[in-house]
Coordinates of C-alpha atoms in Angstrom, one line a residue:
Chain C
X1 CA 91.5 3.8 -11.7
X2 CA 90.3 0.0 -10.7
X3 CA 87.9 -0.8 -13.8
X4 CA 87.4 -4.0 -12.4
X5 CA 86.4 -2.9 -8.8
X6 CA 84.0 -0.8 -10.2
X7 CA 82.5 -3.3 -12.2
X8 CA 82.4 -5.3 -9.7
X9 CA 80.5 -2.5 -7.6
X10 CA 77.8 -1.6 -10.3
X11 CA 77.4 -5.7 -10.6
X12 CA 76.5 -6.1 -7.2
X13 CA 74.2 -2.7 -7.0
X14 CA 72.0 -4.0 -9.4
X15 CA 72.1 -8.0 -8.8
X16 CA 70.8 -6.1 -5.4
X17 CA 68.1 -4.2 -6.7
X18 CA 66.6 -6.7 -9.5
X19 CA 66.6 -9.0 -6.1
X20 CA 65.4 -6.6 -3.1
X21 CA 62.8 -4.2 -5.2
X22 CA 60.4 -7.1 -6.0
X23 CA 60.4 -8.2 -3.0
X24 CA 60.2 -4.7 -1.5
X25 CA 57.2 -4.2 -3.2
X26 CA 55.0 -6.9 -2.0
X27 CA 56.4 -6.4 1.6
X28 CA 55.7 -2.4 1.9
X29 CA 52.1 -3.1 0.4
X30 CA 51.8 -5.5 2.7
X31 CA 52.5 -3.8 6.0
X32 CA 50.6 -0.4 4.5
X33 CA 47.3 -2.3 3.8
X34 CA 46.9 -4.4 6.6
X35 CA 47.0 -4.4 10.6
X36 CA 47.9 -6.9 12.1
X37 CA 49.1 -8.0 16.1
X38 CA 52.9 -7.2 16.4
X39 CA 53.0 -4.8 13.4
X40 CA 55.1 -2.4 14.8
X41 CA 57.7 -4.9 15.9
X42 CA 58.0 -5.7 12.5
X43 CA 58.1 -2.4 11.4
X44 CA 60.9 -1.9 14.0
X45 CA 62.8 -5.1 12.9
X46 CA 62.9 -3.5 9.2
X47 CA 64.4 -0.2 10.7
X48 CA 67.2 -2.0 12.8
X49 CA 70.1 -1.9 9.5
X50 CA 70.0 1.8 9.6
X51 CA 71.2 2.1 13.1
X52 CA 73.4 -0.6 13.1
X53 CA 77.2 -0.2 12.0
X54 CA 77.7 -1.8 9.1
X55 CA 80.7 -3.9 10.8
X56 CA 77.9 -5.0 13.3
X57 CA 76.0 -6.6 10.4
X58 CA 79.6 -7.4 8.6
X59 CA 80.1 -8.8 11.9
X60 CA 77.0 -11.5 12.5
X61 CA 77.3 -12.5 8.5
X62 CA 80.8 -13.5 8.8
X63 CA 80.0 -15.8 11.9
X64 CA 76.5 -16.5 10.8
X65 CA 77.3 -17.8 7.7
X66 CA 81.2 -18.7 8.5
X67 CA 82.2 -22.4 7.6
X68 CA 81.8 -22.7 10.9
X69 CA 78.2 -22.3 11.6
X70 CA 75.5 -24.9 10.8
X71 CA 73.5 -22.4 8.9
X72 CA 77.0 -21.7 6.6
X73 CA 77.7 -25.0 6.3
X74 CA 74.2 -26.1 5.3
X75 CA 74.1 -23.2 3.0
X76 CA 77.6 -24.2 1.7
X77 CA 76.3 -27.9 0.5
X78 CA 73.5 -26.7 -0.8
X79 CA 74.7 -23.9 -3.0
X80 CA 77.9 -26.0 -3.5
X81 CA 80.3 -23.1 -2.4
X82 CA 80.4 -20.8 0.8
X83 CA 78.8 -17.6 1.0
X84 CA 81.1 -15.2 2.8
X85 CA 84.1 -14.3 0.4
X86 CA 81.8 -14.5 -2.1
X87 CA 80.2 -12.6 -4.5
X88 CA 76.6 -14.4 -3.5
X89 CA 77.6 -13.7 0.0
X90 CA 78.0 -9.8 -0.7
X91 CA 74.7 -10.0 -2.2
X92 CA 73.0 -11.5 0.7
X93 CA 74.8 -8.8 3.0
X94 CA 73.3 -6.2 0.6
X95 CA 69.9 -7.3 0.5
X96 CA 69.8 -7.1 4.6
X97 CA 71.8 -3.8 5.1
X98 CA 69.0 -1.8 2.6
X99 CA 65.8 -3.4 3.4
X100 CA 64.6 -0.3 5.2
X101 CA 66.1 1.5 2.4
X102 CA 64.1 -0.3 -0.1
X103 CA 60.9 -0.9 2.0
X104 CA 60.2 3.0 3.5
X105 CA 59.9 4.9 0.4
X106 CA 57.5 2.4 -1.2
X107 CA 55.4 1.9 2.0
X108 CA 54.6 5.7 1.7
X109 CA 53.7 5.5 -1.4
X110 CA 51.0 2.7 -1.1
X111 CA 50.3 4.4 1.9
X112 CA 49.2 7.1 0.3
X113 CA 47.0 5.6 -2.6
X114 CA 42.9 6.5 -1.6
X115 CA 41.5 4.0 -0.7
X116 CA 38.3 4.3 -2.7
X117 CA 40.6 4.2 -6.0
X118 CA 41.1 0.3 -5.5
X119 CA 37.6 -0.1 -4.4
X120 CA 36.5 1.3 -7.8
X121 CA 38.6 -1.0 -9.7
X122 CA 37.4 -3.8 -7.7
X123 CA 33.5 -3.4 -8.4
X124 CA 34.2 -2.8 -12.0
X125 CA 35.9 -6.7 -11.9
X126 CA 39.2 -5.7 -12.2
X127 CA 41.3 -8.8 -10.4
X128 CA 43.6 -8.1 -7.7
X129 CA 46.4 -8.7 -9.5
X130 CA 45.4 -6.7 -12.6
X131 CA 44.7 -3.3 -9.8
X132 CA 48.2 -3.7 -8.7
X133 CA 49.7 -3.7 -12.5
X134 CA 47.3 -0.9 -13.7
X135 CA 46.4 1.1 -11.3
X136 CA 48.5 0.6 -7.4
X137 CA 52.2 0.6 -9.3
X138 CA 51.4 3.7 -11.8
X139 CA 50.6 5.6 -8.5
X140 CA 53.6 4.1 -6.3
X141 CA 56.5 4.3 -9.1
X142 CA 57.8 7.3 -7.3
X143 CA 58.9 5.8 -4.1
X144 CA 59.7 2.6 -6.5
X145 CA 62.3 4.8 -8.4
X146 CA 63.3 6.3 -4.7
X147 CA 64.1 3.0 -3.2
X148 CA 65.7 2.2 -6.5
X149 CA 68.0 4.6 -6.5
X150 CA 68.6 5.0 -2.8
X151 CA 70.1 1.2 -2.9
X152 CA 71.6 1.2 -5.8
X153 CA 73.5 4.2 -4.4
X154 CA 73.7 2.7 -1.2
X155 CA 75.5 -0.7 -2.3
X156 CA 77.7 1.1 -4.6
X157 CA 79.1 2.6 -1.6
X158 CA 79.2 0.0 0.9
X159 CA 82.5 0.0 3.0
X160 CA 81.8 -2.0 6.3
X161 CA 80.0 -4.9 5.3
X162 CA 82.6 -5.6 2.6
X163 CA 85.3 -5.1 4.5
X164 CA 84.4 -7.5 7.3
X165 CA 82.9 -10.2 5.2
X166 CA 84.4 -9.8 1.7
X167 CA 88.1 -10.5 2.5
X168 CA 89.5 -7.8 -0.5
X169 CA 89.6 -10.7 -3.2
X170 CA 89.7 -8.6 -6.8
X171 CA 87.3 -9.4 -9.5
X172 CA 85.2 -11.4 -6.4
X173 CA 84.7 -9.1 -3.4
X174 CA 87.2 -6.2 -4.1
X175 CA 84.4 -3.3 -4.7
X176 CA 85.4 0.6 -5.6
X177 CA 84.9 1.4 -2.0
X178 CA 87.5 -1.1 -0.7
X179 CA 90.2 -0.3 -3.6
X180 CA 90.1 4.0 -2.7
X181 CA 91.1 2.3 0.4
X182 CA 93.4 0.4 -0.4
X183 CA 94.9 3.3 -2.6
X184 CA 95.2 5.4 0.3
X185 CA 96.6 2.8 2.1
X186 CA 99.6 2.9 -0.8
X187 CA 99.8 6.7 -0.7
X188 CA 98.4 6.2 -4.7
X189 CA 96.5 9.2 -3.7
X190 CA 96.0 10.1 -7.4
X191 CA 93.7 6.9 -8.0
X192 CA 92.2 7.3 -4.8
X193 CA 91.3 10.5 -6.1
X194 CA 90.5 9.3 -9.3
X195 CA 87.9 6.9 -8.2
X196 CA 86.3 8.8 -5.9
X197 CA 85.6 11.8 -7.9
X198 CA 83.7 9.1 -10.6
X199 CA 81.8 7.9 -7.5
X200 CA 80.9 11.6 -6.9
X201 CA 79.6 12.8 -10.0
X202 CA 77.7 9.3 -10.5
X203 CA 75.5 10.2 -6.9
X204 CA 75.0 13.8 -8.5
X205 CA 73.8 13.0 -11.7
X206 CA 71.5 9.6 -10.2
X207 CA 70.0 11.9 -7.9
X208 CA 69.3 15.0 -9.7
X209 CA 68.0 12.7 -12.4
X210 CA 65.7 10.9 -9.8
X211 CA 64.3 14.3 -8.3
X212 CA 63.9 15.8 -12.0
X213 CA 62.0 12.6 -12.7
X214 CA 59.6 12.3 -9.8
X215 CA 58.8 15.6 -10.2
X216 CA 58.0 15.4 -13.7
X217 CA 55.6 12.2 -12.2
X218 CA 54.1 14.8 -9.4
X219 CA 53.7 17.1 -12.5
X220 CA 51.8 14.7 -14.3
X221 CA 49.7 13.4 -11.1
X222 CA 48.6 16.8 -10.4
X223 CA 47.5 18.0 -14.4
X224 CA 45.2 14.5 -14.2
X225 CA 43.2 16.0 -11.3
X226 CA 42.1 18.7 -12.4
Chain H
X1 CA 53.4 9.0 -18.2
X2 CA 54.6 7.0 -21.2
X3 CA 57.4 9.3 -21.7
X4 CA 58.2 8.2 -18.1
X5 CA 57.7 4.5 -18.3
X6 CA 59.9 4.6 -21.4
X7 CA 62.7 6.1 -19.7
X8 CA 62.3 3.9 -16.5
X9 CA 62.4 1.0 -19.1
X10 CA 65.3 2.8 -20.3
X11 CA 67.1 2.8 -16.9
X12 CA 65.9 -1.4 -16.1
X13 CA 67.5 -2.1 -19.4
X14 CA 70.7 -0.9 -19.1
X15 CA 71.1 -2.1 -15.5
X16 CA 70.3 -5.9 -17.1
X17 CA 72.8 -5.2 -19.8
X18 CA 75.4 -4.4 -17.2
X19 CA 74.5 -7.1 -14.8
X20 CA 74.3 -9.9 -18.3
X21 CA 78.0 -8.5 -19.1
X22 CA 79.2 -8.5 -16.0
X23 CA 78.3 -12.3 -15.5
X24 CA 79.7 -13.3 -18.9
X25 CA 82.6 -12.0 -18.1
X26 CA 85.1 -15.4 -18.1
X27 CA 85.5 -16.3 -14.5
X28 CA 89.0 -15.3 -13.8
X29 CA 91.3 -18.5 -14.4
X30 CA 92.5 -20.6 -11.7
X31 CA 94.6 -17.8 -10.0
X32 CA 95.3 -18.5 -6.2
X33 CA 94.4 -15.6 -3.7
X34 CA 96.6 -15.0 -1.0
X35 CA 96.4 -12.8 2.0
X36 CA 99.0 -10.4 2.8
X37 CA 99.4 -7.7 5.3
X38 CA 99.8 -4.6 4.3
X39 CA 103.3 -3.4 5.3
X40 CA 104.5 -5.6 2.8
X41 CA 102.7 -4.3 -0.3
X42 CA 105.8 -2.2 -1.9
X43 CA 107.9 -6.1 -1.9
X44 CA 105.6 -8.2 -2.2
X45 CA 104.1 -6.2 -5.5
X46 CA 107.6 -6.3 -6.5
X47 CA 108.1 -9.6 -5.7
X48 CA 104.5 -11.3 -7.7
X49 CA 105.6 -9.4 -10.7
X50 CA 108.8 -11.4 -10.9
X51 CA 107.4 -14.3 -10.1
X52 CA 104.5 -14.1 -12.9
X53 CA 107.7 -12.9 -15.0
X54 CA 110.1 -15.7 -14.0
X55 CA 107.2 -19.0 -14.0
X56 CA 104.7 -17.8 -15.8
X57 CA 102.5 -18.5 -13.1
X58 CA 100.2 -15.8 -11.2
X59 CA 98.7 -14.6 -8.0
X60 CA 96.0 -12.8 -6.5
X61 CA 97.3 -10.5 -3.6
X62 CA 94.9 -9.3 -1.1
X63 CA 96.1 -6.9 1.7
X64 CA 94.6 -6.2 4.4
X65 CA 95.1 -6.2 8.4
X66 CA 96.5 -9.7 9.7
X67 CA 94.1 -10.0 12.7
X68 CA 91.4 -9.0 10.6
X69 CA 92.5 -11.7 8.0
X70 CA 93.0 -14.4 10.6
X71 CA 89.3 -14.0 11.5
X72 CA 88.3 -14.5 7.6
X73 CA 90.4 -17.4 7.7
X74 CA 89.0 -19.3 10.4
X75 CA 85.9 -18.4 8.7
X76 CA 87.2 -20.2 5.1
X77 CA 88.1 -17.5 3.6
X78 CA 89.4 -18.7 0.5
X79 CA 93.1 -17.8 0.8
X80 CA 95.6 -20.4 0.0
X81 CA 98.5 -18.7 1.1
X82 CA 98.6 -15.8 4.3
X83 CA 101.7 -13.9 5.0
X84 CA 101.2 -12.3 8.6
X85 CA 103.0 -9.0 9.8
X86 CA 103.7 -10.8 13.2
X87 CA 103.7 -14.7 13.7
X88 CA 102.1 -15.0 16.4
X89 CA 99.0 -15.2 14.3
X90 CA 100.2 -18.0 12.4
X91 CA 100.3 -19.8 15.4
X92 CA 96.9 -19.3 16.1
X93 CA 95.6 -20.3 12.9
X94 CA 97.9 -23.6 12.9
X95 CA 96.6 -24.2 16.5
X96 CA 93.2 -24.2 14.9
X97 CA 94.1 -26.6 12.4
X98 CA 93.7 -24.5 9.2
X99 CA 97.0 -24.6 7.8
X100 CA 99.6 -27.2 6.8
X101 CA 102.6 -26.6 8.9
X102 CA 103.9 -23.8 11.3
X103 CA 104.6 -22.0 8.4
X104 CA 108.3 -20.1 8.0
X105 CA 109.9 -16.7 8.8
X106 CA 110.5 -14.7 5.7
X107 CA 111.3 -11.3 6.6
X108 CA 111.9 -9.5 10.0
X109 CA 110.0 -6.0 10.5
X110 CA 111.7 -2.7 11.4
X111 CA 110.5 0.5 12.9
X112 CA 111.1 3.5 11.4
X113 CA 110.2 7.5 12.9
X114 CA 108.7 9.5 9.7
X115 CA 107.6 12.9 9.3
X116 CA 106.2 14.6 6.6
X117 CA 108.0 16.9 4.3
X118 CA 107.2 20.4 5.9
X119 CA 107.5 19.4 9.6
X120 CA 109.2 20.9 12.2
X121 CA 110.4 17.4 13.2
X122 CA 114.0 16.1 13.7
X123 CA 114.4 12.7 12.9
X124 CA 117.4 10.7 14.4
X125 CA 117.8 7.1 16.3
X126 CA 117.7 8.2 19.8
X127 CA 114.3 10.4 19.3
X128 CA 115.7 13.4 20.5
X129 CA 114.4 15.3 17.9
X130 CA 111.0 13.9 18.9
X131 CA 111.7 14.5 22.8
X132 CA 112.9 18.7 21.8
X133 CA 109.0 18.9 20.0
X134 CA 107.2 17.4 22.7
X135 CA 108.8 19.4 25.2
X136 CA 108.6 22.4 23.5
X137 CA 105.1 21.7 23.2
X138 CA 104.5 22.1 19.4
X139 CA 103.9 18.5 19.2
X140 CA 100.3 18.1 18.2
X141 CA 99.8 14.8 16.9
X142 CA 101.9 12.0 16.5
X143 CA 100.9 8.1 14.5
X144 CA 101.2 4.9 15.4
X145 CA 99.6 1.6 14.6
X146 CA 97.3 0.7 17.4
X147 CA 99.2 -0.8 20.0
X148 CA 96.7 -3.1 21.3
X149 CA 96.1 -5.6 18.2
X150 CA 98.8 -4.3 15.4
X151 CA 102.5 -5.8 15.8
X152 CA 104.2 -2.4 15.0
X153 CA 101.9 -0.4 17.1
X154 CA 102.7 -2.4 20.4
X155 CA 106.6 -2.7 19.5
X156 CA 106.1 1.7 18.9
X157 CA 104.8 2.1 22.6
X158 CA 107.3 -0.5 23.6
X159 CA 110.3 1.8 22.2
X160 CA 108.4 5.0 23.3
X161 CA 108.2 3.9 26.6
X162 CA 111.9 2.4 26.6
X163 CA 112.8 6.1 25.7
X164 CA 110.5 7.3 28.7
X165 CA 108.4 9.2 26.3
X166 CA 105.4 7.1 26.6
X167 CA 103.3 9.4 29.0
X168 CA 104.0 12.6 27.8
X169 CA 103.4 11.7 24.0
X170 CA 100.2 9.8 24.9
X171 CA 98.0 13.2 24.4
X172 CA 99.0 13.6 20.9
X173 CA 98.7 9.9 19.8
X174 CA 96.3 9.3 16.9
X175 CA 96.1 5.3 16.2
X176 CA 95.8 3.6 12.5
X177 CA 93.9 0.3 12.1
X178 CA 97.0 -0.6 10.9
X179 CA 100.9 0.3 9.9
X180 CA 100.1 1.4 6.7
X181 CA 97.0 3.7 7.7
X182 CA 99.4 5.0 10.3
X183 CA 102.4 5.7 7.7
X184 CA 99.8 7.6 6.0
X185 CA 98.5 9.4 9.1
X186 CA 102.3 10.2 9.6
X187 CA 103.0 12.2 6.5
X188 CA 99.2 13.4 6.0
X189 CA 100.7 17.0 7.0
X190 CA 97.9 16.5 10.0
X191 CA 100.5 15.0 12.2
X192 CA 104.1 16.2 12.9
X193 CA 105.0 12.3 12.1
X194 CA 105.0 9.0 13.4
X195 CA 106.5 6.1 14.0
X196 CA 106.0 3.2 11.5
X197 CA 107.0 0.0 9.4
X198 CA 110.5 1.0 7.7
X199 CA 109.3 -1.2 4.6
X200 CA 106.8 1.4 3.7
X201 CA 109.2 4.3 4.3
X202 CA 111.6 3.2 1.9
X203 CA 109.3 3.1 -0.7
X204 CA 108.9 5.1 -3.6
X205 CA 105.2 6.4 -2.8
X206 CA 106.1 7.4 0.3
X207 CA 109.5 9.5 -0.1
X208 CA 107.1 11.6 -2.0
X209 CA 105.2 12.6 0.6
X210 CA 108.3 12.4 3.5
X211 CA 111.2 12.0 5.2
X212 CA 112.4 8.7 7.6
X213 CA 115.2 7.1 9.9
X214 CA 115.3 4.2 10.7
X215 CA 115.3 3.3 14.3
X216 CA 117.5 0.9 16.2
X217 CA 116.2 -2.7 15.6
X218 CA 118.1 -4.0 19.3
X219 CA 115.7 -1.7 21.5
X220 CA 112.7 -4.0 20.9
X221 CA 111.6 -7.6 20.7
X222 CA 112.0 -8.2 16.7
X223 CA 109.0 -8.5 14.4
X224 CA 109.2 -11.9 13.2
X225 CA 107.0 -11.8 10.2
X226 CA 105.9 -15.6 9.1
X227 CA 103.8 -17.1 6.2
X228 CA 102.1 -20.1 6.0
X229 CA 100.0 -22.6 3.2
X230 CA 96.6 -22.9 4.0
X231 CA 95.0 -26.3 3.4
X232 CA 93.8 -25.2 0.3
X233 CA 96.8 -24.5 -1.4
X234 CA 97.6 -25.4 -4.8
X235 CA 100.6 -25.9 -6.6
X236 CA 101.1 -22.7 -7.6
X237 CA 100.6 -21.6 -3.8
X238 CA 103.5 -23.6 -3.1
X239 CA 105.7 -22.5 -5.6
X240 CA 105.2 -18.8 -4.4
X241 CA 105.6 -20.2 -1.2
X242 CA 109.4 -21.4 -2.6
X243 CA 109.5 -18.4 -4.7
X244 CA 109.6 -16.0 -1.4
X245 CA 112.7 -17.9 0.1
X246 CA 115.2 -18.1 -2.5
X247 CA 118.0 -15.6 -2.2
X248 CA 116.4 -13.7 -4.7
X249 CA 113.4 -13.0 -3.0
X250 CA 115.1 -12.2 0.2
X251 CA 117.2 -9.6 -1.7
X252 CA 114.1 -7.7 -2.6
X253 CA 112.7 -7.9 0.8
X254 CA 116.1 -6.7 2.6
X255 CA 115.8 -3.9 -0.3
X256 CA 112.7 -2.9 1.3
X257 CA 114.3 -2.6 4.8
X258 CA 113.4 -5.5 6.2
X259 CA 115.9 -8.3 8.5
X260 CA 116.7 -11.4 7.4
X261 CA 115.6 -14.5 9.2
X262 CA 117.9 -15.8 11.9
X263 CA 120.3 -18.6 10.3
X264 CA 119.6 -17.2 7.4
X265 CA 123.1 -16.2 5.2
X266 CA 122.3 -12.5 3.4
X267 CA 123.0 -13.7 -0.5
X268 CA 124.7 -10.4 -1.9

């Protein structure tokens, strides 16, 4: 069992999410409430991670941001280190690979907030600001706590992206994913085993707590209509 | 809904509490990471352990494919030491500028022809145990290393070919990324066996799992196997570096079925 790798994988799942579900947020309400020229290009462009191989995007960050490009070494003087092999670079790599994770769920969900809500809250004076705090994100947490999950999920079982850009350093880039690999690769079957049965019951018990818990939130949705 | 909010506080918390630990965790001390390919896990494990045991000093080993680590590399990687599985990628990397000499041979690779423990396969030097399957037609599948970028994949179709199996065993050939993932195709029980690097066949792990000859190192070009210092090294790089040619060192690899380098005297 690789403590360290798994660590090291929980680190960057949630460096990822604190980072991406912000973010996520403004975007998705963004491209729900308005039109605009070009919208479905955009829309498209979010999409294009989840039919890409991961060693596609593994691929283009290594060389993209390589000490060999101009955008890796401008990046590299001004953060002072590189960013592929790198813990910061992983997180970058992250980021991209589950923006359509992040961005679908919450789009729905803003999607699906009446319209005529909002409009209430804005003749009673409510700011903008203090709508989407009080009354937009109560209504949205669902696909919030979807995308959540969904990434943090997603990251912790990363295998492409790592592998082409992370370079297997432990206690740096070495996540769970790569060391059950690497345990195979020793015939240690008994800690690839190990490993991957902890990564098992960790995606069963997120996501049967998720679906308990927006159901509870549907629960509670429906009992205030009536 | 408060119920809710408190437990979603609940679950925000402890992810900040993970990530906060996680980052005052001490950086890990100046430790140098070197690349290694993977066929030479078993000795080199053996061999960091007595170095760490010997200086006091310690490394980092990451393993891994060498043409895959050659492309981090050119990338700055931050390796400070690589040791390659052929050297013909040394010499790229040194033609590119990355490294600070040619490097030096510290082990030469062998085949080996491995089956696992309940297959019907015979193993001897000549594959005619392998030749009596395939003819018989119970040979199903059969590992190697992929011939067209791994060292011990192309010097596998090189011998299969010089024993004029090549065309008929081509049908039941599955390819690893790499030696070792072909070593563990080969004794998976989903193969009849295969033909891989005798340093992993020796080992331990693996004579768990199956059974292995070695095959006749004169039949194909040798696997010189070459490591080199990377710009960045640091002094405890370079004593590694040392560490790997002293007779000592060489023992443990020639324990793990690999040649000696040419002009090189085997220190019994």
């Amino acid at each position: 069992m690789d403590w360290q790798a798994l660590l090291l994988s929980v680190k960057l799942s949630s460096v990822t999410v604190l980072i991406l579900i912000p973010f996520a947020i403004f975007v998705s309400r963004f491209l729900a409430y308005r039109q605009f020229r070009g919208k479905s290009w955009v829309e498209a462009l979010i999409m294009v991670p989840l039919v890409l191989p991961p060693t596609v995007i593994g691929y283009y960050l290594l060389v993209g941001l390589g000490s060999q490009s101009w955008l890796g070494q401008t990046l590299e003087s001004l953060f002072g280190h590189q960013l592929v092999f790198n813990f910061s670079g992983l997180v970058i790599a992250s980021i991209l690979v589950n923006i359509p994770f992040a961005i679908q769920p919450i789009q729905r969900s803003f999607e699906a907030v009446p319209e005529d809500v909002c409009d209430a809250a804005a003749c009673c004076g409510m700011s903008r600001l203090k709508v989407l705090f009080k009354i937009e994100l109560p209504m949205v947490w669902p696909g919030v706590l979807t995308a959540l999950v969904l990434c943090f999920s997603h990251v912790l079982g990363e295998f492409g992206v790592v592998l082409m850009m992370g370079g297997n350093i432990a206690g740096e880039t070495k996540t769970i994913a790569i060391s059950i690999y690497d345990s195979v690769q020793a015939f240690d079957f008994a800690s690839a085993g190990q490993m991957s049965l902890v990564l098992l019951i960790f995606a069963v018990t997120v996501l049967a707590f998720t679906t308990s818990l927006s159901r509870r939130m549907g629960a509670g949705h429906a009992s205030r209509r009536r | 809904m408060i119920r809710l909010k408190r437990g979603l506080g609940l679950a925000l918390a402890s992810i900040i509490l993970v990530f906060g630990l996680s980052v005052m965790q001490a950086k890990a001390a100046d430790v140098p990471a070197i690349a290694a390919a993977s066929n030479i896990k078993f000795a080199l494990d053996e061999l960091s352990s007595a170095f760490t045991q010997d200086t006091g000093l310690k490394v980092r080993l990451s393993y891994g494919s060498s043409g895959n680590f050659v492309a981090q590399i050119k990338h700055g990687a931050p390796f400070q030491m690589f040791l390659s599985a052929d050297e013909r990628y040394i010499e790229q990397l040194a033609k590119s500028g990355g490294t600070l000499d040619d490097g030096v041979l510290y082990a030469v690779g062998r085949l080996a022809i491995a089956a696992p423990k309940n297959s019907p396969l015979q193993l001897d030097p000549e594959l005619k145990g392998l030749k009596r399957l395939i003819d018989s037609g119970e040979l199903k599948r059969f590992a190697i290393a992929n011939p067209d970028h791994a060292p011990y994949g192309e010097r596998a179709r090189f011998l299969l070919k010089g024993f004029g199996l090549w065309e008929s065993i081509t049908p039941a050939l599955i390819y690893g990324e790499n030696v070792s993932q072909a070593a563990q195709f080969a004794v998976s029980g989903s193969t009849q066996g295969g033909i891989i690097a005798l340093s992993l066949a020796i080992a331990p792990q693996f004579q768990k799992l199956g059974r292995y000859k070695a095959l006749p190192e004169s039949l194909h070009e040798p696997i010189y196997q070459r490591m080199v210092l990377l710009n960045s090294a640091g002094s405890t790089a370079k004593a590694f570096y040392q560490y790997l040619q002293t007779d000592k060192a060489r023992q443990v690899f020639s324990d793990f079925g690999f040649g000696l380098p040419p002009g090189v005297a085997k220190g019994e």
